C-alpha positions as protocol buffer text, in pm:
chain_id: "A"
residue {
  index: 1
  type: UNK
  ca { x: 969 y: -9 z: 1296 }
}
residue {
  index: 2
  type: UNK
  ca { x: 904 y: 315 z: 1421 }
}
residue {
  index: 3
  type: UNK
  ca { x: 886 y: 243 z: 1803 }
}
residue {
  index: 4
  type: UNK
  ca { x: 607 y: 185 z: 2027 }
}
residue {
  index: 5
  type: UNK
  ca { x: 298 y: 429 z: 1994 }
}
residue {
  index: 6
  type: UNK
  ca { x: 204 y: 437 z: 2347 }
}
residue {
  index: 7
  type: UNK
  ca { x: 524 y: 566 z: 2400 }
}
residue {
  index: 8
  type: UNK
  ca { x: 452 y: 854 z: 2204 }
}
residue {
  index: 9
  type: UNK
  ca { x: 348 y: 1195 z: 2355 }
}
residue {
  index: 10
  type: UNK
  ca { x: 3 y: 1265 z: 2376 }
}
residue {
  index: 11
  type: UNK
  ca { x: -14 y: 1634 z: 2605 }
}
residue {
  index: 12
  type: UNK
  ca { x: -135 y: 1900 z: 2371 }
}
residue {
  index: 13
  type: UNK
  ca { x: 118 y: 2107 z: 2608 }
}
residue {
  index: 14
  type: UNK
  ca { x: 401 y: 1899 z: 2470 }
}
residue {
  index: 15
  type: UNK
  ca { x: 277 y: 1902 z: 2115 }
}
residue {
  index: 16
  type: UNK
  ca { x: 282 y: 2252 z: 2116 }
}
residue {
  index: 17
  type: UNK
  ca { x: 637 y: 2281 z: 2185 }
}
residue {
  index: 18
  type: UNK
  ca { x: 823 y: 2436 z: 1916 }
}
residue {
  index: 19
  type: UNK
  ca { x: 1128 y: 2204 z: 1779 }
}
residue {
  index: 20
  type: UNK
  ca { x: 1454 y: 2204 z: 1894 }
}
residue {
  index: 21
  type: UNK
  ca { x: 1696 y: 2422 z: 1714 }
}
residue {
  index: 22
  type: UNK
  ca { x: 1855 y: 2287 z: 1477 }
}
residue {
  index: 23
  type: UNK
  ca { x: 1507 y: 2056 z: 1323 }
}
residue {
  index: 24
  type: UNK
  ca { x: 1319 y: 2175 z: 1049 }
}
residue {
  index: 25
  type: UNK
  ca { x: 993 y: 1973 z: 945 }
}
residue {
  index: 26
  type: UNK
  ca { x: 1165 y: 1937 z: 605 }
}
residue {
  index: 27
  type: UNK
  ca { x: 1456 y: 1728 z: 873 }
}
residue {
  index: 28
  type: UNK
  ca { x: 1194 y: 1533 z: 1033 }
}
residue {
  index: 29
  type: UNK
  ca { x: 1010 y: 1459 z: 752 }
}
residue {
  index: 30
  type: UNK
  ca { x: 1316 y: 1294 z: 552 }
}
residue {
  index: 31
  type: UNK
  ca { x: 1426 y: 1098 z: 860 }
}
residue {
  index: 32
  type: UNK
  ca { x: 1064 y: 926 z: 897 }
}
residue {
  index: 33
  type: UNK
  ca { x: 1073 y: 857 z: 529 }
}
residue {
  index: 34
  type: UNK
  ca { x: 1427 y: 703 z: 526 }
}
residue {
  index: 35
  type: UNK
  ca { x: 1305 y: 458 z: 815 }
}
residue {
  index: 36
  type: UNK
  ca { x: 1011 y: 367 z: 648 }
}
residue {
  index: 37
  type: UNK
  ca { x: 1193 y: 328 z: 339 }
}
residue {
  index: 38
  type: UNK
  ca { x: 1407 y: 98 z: 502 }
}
residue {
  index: 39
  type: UNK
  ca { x: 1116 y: -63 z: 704 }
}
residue {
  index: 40
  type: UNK
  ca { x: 937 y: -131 z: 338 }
}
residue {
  index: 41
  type: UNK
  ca { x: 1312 y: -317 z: 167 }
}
residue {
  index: 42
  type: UNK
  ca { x: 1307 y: -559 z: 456 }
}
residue {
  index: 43
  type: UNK
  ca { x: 1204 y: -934 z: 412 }
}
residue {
  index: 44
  type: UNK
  ca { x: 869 y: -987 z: 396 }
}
residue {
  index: 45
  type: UNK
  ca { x: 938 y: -1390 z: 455 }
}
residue {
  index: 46
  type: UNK
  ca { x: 1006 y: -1487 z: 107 }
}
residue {
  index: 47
  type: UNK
  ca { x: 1308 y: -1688 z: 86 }
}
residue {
  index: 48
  type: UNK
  ca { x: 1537 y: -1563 z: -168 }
}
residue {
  index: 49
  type: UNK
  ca { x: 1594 y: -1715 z: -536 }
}
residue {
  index: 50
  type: UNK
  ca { x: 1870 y: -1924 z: -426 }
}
residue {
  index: 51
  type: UNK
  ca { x: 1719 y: -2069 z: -134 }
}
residue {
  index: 52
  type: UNK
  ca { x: 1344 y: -2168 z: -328 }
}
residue {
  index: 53
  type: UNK
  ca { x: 1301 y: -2517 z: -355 }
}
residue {
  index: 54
  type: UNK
  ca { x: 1526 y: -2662 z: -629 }
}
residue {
  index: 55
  type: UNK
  ca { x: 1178 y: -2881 z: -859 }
}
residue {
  index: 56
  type: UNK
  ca { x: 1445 y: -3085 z: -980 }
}
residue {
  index: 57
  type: UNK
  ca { x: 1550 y: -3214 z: -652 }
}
residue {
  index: 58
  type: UNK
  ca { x: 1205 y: -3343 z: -584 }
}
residue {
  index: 59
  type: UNK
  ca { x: 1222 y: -3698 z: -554 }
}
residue {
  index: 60
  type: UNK
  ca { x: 943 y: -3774 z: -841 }
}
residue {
  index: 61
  type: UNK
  ca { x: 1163 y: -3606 z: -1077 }
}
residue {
  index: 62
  type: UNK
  ca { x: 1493 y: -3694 z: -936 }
}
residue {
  index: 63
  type: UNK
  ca { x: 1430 y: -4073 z: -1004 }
}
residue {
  index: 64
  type: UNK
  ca { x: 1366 y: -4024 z: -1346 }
}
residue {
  index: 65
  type: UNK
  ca { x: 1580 y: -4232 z: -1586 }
}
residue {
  index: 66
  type: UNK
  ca { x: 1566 y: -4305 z: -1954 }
}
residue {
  index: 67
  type: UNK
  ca { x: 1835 y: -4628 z: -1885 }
}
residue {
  index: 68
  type: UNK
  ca { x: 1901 y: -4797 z: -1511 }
}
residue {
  index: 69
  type: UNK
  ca { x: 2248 y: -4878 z: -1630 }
}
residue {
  index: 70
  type: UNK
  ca { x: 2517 y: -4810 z: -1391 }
}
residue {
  index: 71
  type: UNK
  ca { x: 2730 y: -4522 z: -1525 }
}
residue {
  index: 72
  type: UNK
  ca { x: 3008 y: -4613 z: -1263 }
}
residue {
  index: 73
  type: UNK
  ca { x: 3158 y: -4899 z: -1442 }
}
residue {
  index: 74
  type: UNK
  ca { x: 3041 y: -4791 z: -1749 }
}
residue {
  index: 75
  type: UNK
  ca { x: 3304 y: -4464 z: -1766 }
}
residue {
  index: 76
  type: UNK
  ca { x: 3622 y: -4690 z: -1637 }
}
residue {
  index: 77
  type: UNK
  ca { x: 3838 y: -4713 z: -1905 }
}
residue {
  index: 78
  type: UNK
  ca { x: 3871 y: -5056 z: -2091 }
}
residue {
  index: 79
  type: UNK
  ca { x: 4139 y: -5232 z: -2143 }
}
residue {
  index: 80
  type: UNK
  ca { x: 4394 y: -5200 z: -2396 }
}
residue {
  index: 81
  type: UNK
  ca { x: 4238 y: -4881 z: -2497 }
}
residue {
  index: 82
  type: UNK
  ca { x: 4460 y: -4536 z: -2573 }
}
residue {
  index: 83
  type: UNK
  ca { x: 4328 y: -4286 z: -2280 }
}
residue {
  index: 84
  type: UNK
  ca { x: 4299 y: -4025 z: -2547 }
}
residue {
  index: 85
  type: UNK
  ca { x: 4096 y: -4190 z: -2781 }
}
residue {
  index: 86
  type: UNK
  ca { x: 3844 y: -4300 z: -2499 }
}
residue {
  index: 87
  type: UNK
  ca { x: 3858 y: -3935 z: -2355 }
}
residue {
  index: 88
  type: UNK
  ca { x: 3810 y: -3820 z: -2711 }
}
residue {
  index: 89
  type: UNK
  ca { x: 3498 y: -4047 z: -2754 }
}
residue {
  index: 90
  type: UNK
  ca { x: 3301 y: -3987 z: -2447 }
}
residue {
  index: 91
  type: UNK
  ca { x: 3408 y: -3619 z: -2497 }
}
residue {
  index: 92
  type: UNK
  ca { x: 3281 y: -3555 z: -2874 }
}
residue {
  index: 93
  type: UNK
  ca { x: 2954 y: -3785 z: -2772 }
}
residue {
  index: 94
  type: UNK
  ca { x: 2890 y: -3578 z: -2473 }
}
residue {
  index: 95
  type: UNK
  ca { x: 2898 y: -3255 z: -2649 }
}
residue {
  index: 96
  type: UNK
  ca { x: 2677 y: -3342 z: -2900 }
}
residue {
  index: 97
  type: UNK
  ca { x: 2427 y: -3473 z: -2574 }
}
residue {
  index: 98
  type: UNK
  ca { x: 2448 y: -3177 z: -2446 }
}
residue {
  index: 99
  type: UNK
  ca { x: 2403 y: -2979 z: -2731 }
}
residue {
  index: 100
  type: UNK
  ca { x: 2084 y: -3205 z: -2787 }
}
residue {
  index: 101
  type: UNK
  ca { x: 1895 y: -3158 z: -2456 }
}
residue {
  index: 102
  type: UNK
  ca { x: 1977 y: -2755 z: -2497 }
}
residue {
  index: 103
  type: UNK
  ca { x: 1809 y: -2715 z: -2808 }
}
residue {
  index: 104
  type: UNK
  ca { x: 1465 y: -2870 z: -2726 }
}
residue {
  index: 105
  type: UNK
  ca { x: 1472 y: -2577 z: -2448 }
}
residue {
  index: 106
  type: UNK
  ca { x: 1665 y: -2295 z: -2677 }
}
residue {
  index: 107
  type: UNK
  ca { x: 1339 y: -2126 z: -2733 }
}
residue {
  index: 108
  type: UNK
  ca { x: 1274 y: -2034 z: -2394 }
}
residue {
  index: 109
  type: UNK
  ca { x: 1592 y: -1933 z: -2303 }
}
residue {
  index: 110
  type: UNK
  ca { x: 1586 y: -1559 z: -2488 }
}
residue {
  index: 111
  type: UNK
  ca { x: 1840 y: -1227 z: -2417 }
}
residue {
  index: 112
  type: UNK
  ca { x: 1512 y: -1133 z: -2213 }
}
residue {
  index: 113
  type: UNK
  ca { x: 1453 y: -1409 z: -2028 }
}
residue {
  index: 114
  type: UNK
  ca { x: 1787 y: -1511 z: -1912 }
}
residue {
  index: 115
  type: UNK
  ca { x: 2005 y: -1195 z: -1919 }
}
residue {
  index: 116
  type: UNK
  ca { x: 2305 y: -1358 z: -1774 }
}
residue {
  index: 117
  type: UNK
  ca { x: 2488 y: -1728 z: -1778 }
}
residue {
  index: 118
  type: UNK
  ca { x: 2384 y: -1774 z: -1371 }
}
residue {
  index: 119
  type: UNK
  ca { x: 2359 y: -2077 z: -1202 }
}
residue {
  index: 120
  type: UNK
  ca { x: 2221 y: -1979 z: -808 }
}
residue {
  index: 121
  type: UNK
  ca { x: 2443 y: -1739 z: -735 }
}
residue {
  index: 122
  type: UNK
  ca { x: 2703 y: -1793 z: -955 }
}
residue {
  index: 123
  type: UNK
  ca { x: 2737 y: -1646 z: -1227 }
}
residue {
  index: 124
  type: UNK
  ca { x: 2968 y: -1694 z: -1545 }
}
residue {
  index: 125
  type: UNK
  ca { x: 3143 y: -1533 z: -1802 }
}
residue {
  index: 126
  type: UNK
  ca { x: 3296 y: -1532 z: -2130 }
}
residue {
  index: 127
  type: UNK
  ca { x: 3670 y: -1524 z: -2236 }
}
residue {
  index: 128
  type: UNK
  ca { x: 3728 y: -1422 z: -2578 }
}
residue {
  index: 129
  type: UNK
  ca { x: 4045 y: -1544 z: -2755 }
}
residue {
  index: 130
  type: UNK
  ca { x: 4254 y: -1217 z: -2602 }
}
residue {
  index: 131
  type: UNK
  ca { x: 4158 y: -1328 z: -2215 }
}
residue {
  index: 132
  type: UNK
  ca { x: 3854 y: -1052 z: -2220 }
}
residue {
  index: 133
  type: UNK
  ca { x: 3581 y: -1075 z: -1991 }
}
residue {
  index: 134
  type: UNK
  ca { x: 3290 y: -1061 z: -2167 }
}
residue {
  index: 135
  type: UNK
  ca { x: 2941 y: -1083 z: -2017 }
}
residue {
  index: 136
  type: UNK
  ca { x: 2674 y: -1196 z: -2214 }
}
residue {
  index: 137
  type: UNK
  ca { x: 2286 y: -1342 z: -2204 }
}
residue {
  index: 138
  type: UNK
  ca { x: 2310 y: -1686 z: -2153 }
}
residue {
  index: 139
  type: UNK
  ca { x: 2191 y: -1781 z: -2553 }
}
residue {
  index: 140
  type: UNK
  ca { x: 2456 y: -1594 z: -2622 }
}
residue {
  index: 141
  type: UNK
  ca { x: 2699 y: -1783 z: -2402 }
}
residue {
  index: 142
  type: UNK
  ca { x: 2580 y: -2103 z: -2494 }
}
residue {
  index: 143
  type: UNK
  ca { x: 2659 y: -2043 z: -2861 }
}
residue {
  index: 144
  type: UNK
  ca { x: 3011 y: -1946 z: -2766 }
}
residue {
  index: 145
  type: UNK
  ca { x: 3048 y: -2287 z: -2586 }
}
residue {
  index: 146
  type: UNK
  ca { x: 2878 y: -2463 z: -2857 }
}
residue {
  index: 147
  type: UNK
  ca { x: 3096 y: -2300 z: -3156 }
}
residue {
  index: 148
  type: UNK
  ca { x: 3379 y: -2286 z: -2996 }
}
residue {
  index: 149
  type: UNK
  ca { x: 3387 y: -2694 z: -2893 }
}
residue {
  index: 150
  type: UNK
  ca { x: 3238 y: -2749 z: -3276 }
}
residue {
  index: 151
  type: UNK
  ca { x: 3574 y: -2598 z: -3345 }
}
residue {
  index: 152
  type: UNK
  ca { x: 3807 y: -2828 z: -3131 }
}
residue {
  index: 153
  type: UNK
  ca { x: 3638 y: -3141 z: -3186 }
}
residue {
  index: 154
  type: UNK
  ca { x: 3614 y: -3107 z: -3560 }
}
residue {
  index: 155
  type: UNK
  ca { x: 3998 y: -2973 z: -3586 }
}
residue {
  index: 156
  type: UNK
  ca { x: 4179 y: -3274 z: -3713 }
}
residue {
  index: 157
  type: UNK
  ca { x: 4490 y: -3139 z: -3548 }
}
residue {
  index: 158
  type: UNK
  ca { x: 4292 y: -3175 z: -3186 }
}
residue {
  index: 159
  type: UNK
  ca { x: 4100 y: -3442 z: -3252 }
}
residue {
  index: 160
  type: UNK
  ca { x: 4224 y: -3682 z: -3540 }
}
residue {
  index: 161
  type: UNK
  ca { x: 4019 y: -3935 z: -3669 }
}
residue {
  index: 162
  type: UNK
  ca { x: 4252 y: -4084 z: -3911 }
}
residue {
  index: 163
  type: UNK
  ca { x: 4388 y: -4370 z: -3747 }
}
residue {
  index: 164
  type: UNK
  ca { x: 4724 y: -4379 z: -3690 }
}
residue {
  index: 165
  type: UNK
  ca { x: 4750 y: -4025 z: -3613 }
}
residue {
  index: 166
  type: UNK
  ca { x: 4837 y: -3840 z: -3282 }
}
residue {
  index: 167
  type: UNK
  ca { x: 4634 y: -3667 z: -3006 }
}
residue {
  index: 168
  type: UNK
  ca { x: 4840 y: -3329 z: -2893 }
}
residue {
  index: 169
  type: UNK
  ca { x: 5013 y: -3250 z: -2615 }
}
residue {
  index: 170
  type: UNK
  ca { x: 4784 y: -3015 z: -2401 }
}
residue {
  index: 171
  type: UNK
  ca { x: 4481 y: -3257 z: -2514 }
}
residue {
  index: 172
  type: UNK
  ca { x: 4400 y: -3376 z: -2170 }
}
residue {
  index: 173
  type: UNK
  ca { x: 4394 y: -2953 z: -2083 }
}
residue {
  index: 174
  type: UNK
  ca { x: 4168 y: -2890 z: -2322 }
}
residue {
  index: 175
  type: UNK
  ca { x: 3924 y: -3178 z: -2269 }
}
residue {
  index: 176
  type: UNK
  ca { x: 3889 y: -3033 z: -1923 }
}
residue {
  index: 177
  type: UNK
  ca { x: 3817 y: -2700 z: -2034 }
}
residue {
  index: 178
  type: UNK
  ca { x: 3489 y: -2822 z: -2281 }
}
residue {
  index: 179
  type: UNK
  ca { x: 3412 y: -3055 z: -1971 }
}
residue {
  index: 180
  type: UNK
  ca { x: 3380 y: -2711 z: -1760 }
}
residue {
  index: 181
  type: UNK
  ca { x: 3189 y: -2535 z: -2044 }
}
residue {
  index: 182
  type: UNK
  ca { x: 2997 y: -2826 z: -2087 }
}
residue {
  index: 183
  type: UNK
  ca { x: 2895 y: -2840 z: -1722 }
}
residue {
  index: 184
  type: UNK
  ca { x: 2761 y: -2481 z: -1742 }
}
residue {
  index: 185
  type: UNK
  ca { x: 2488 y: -2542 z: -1952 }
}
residue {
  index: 186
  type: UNK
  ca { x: 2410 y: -2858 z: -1821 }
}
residue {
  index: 187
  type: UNK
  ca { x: 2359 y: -2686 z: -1476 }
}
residue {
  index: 188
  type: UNK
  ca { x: 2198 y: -2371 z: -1636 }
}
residue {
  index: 189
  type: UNK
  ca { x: 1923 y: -2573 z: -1784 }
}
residue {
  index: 190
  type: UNK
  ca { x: 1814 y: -2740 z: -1488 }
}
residue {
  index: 191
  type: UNK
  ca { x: 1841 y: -2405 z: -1254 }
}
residue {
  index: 192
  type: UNK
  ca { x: 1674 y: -2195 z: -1545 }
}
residue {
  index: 193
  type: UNK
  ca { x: 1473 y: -2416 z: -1758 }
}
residue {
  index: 194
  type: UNK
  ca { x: 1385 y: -2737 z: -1578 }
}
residue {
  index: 195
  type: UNK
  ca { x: 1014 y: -2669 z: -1563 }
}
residue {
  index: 196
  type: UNK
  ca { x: 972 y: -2652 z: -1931 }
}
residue {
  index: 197
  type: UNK
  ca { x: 1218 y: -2966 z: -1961 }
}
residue {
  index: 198
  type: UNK
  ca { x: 984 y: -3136 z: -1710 }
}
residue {
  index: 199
  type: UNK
  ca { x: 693 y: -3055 z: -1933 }
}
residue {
  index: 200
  type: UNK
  ca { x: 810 y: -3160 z: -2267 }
}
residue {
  index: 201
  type: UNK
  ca { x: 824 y: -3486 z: -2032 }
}
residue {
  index: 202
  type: UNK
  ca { x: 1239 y: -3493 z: -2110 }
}
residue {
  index: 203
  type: UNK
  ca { x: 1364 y: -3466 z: -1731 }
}
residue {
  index: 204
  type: UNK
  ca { x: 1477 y: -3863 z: -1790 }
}
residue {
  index: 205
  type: UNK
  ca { x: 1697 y: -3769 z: -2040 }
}
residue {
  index: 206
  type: UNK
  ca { x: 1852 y: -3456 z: -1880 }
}
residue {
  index: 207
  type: UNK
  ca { x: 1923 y: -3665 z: -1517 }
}
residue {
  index: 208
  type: UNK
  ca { x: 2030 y: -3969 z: -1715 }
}
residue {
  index: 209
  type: UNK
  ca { x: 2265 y: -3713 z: -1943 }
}
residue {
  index: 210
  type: UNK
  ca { x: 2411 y: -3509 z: -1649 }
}
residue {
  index: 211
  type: UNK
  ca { x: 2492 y: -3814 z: -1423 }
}
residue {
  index: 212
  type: UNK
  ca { x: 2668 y: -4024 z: -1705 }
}
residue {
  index: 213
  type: UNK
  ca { x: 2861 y: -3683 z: -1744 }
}
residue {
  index: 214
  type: UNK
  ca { x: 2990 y: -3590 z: -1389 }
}
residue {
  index: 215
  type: UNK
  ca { x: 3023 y: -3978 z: -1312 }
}
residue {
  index: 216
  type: UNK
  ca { x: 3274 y: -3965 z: -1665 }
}
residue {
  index: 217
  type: UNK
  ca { x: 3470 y: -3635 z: -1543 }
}
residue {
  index: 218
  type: UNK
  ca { x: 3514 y: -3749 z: -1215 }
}
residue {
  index: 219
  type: UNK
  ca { x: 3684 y: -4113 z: -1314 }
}
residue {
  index: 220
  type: UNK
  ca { x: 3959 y: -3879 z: -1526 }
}
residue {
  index: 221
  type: UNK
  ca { x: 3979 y: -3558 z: -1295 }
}
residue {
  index: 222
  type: UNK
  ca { x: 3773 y: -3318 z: -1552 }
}
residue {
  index: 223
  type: UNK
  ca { x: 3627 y: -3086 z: -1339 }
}
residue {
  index: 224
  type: UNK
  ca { x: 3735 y: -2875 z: -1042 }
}
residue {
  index: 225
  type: UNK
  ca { x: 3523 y: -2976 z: -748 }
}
residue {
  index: 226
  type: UNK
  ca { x: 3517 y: -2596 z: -647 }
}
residue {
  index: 227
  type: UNK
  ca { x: 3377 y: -2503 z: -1034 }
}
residue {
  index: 228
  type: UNK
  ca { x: 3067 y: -2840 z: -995 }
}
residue {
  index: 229
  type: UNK
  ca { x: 2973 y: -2745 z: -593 }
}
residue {
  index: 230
  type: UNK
  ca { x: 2706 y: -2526 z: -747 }
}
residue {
  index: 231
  type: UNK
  ca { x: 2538 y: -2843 z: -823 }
}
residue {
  index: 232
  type: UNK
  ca { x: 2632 y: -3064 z: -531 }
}
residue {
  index: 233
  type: UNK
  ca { x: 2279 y: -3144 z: -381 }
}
residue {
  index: 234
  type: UNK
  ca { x: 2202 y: -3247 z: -754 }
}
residue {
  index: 235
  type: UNK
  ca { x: 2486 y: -3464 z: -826 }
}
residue {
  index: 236
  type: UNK
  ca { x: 2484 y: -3652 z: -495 }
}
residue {
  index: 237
  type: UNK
  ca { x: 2114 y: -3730 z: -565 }
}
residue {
  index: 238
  type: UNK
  ca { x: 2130 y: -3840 z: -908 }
}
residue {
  index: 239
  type: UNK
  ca { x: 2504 y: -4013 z: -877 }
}
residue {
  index: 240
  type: UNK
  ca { x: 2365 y: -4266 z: -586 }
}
residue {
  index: 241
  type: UNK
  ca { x: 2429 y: -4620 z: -680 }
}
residue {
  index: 242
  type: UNK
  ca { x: 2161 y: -4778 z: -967 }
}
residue {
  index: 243
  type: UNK
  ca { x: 2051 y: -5102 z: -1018 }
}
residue {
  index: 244
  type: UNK
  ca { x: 2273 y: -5290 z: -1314 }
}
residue {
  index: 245
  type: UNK
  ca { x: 2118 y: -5309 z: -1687 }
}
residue {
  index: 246
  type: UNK
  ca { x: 2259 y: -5659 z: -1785 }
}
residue {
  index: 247
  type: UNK
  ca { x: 2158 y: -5813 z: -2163 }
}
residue {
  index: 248
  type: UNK
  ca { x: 2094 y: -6197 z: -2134 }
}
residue {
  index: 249
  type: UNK
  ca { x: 2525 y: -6244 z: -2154 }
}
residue {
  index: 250
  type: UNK
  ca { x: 2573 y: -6079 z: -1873 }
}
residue {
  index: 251
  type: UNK
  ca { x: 2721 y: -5823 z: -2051 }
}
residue {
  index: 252
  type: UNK
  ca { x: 2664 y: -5394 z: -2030 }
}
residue {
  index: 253
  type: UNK
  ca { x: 2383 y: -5296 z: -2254 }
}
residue {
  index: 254
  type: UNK
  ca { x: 2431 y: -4940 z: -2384 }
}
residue {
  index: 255
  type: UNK
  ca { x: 2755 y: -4728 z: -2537 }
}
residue {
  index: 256
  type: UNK
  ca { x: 3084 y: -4851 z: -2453 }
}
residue {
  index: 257
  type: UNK
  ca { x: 3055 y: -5223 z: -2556 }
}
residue {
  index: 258
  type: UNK
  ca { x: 3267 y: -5351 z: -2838 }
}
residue {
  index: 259
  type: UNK
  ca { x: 3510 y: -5022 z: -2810 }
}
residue {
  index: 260
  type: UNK
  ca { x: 3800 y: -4969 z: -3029 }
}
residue {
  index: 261
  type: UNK
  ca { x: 4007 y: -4727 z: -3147 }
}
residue {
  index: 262
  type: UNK
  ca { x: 3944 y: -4747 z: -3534 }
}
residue {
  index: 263
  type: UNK
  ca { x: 3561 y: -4775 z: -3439 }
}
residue {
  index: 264
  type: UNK
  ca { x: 3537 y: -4470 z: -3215 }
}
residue {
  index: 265
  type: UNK
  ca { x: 3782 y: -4263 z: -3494 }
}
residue {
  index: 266
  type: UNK
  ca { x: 3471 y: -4334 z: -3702 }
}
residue {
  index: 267
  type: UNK
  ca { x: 3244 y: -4250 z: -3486 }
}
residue {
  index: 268
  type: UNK
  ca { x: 3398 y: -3905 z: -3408 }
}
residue {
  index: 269
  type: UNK
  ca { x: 3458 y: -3857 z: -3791 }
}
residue {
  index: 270
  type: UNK
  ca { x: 3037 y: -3912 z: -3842 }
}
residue {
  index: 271
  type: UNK
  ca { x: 2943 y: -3730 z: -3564 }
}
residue {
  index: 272
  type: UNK
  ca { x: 3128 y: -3420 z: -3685 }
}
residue {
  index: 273
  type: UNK
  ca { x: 2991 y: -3422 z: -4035 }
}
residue {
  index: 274
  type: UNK
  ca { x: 2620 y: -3477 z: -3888 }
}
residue {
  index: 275
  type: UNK
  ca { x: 2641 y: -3196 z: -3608 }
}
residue {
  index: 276
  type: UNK
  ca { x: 2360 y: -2947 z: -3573 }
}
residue {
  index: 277
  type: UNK
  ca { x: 2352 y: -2613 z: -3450 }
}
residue {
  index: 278
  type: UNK
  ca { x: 2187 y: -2524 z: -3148 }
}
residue {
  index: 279
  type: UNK
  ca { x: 1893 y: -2361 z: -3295 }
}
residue {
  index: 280
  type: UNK
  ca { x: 1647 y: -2660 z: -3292 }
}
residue {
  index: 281
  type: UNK
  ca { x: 1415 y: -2753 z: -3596 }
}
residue {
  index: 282
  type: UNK
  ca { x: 1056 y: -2686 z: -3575 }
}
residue {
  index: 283
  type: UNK
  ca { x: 876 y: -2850 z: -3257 }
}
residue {
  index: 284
  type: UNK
  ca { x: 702 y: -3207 z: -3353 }
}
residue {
  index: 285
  type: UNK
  ca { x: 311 y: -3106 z: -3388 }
}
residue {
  index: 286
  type: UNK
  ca { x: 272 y: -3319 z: -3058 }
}
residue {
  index: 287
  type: UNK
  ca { x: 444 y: -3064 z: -2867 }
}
residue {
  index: 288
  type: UNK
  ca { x: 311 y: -2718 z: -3011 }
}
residue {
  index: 289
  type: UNK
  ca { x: 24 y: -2775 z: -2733 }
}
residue {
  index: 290
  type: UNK
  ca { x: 262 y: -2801 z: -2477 }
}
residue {
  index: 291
  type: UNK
  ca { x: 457 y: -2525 z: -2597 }
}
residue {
  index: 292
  type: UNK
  ca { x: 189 y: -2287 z: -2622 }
}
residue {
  index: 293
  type: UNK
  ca { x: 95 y: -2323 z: -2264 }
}
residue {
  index: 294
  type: UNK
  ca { x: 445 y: -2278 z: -2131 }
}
residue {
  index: 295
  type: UNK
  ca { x: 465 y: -1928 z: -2327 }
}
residue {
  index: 296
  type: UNK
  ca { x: 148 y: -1765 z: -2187 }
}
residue {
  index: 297
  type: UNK
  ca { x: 280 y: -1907 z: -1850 }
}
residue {
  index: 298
  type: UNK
  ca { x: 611 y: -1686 z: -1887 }
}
């Protein structure tokens, strides 16, 4: 602001007054325009992007679940089972998830549209094979995650699936560092693209995905706490205690039942030679409506 304008002077006698030495009107002039300049960049009450209201924290959306099993128990490790091969499971199953929910959004996340891999205020980067920086749109950093784990869990040296043969040394490592990739887009998608996820009515299926996942990673120590706080006020939503999903036995219903190594090598081993890219294939006619509205809302 510019002051009070009764304070001004009003005497013709004063106005008449020639300026100080020193002031030109060109002076003056620039100094009134740099405070209303300034006056002009200030707040005008609307919160910034990171502090809008978060849709997917909305407790209509947040209860949404495909399954009311309880993840909890379901990550734990069973017994008599090689840690590797159940990290290797959950891992390769969770990629391909992820990879999943992406691709029914993939269309509306362009080089235009999202011009960088940000999360809030966070935003990330990529790391070519050298240790270069490299920033990118965020398609363009989701196909370097998505290539790059295609690579390790379809390298027989990193992830065998002939029984009988052994998991390497810096596995556990590099299981973290796909959990930490895979976390990105995971959290990307809901801060970027959960309105169009919510209107292709597949918000159940992201929650449900992204609980099972940070419940999983934080049973075996996957992700930094520091690298997932971006997402806290999600996770401790939508990682609350459920009610159990028993079958008639008693037993869990859902993925995880019946484990064993030989059965989860062939698993892995199908899941490899069935993987998609992330490009998805042309939208089911029930959802070109949908679709349609969403781009002239953009």
């Amino acid at each position: 602001m510019l002051g009070d304008p009764s304070g001004l002077p009003t005497d013709r006698a004063l106005l008449s007054q020639p300026p100080k030495a020193g002031l030109s009107c060109k002076m003056v002039l620039q100094a009134v325009g740099k405070v209303l300049r300034k006056s002009k960049a200030k707040p005008n009450g609307k919160k910034p992007a990171a502090e809008e209201k978060k849709m997917y924290l909305e407790p209509e959306y947040a209860r949404s679940r495909i399954t009311d099993v309880g993840f909890k128990e379901l990550v734990v490790l069973p017994r008599e089972i090689d840690l590797n091969e159940w990290l290797a499971s959950n891992t390769t199953t969770f990629f391909h998830h992820v990879n999943l929910q992406y691709s029914t959004i993939s269309e509306f996340c362009t080089g235009e549209a999202c011009q960088t891999m940000a999360v809030c205020n966070t935003q990330y980067y990529w790391y070519d094979e050298r240790g270069k920086k490299v920033k990118c749109t965020a398609p363009q950093y989701v196909d370097f995650v998505m290539s790059s784990v295609q690579k390790l869990v379809t390298d027989e040296d990193v992830f065998p699936t002939k029984y009988g043969r052994e998991f390497p040394s810096s596995f556990e490592a590099l299981v973290k560092k796909i959990c930490k990739y895979l976390f990105h887009v995971l959290a990307h998608i809901y801060w970027s693209h959960f309105k169009e996820t919510l209107a292709l009515e597949l918000h159940g299926h992201l929650n449900t995905l992204y609980a099972h996942f940070i419940l999983f990673a934080r049973e075996f120590n996957l992700l930094d706490p520091k690298e997932t706080a971006v997402m806290d006020d999600l996770t401790e939503v939508l990682c609350s205690p459920t009610p159990r999903n028993v079958g008639a036995s008693g037993d869990w219903e859902g993925p995880g039942c019946g484990f064993s190594p030989r059965a989860s090598r062939e698993s892995r081993s199908c899941q490899q030679s069935d993987f998609s890219p992330v490009r998805p294939s042309p939208w089911p006619p029930e959802l070109k409506r949908t679709i349609c509205v969403l781009r002239r809302l953009r």
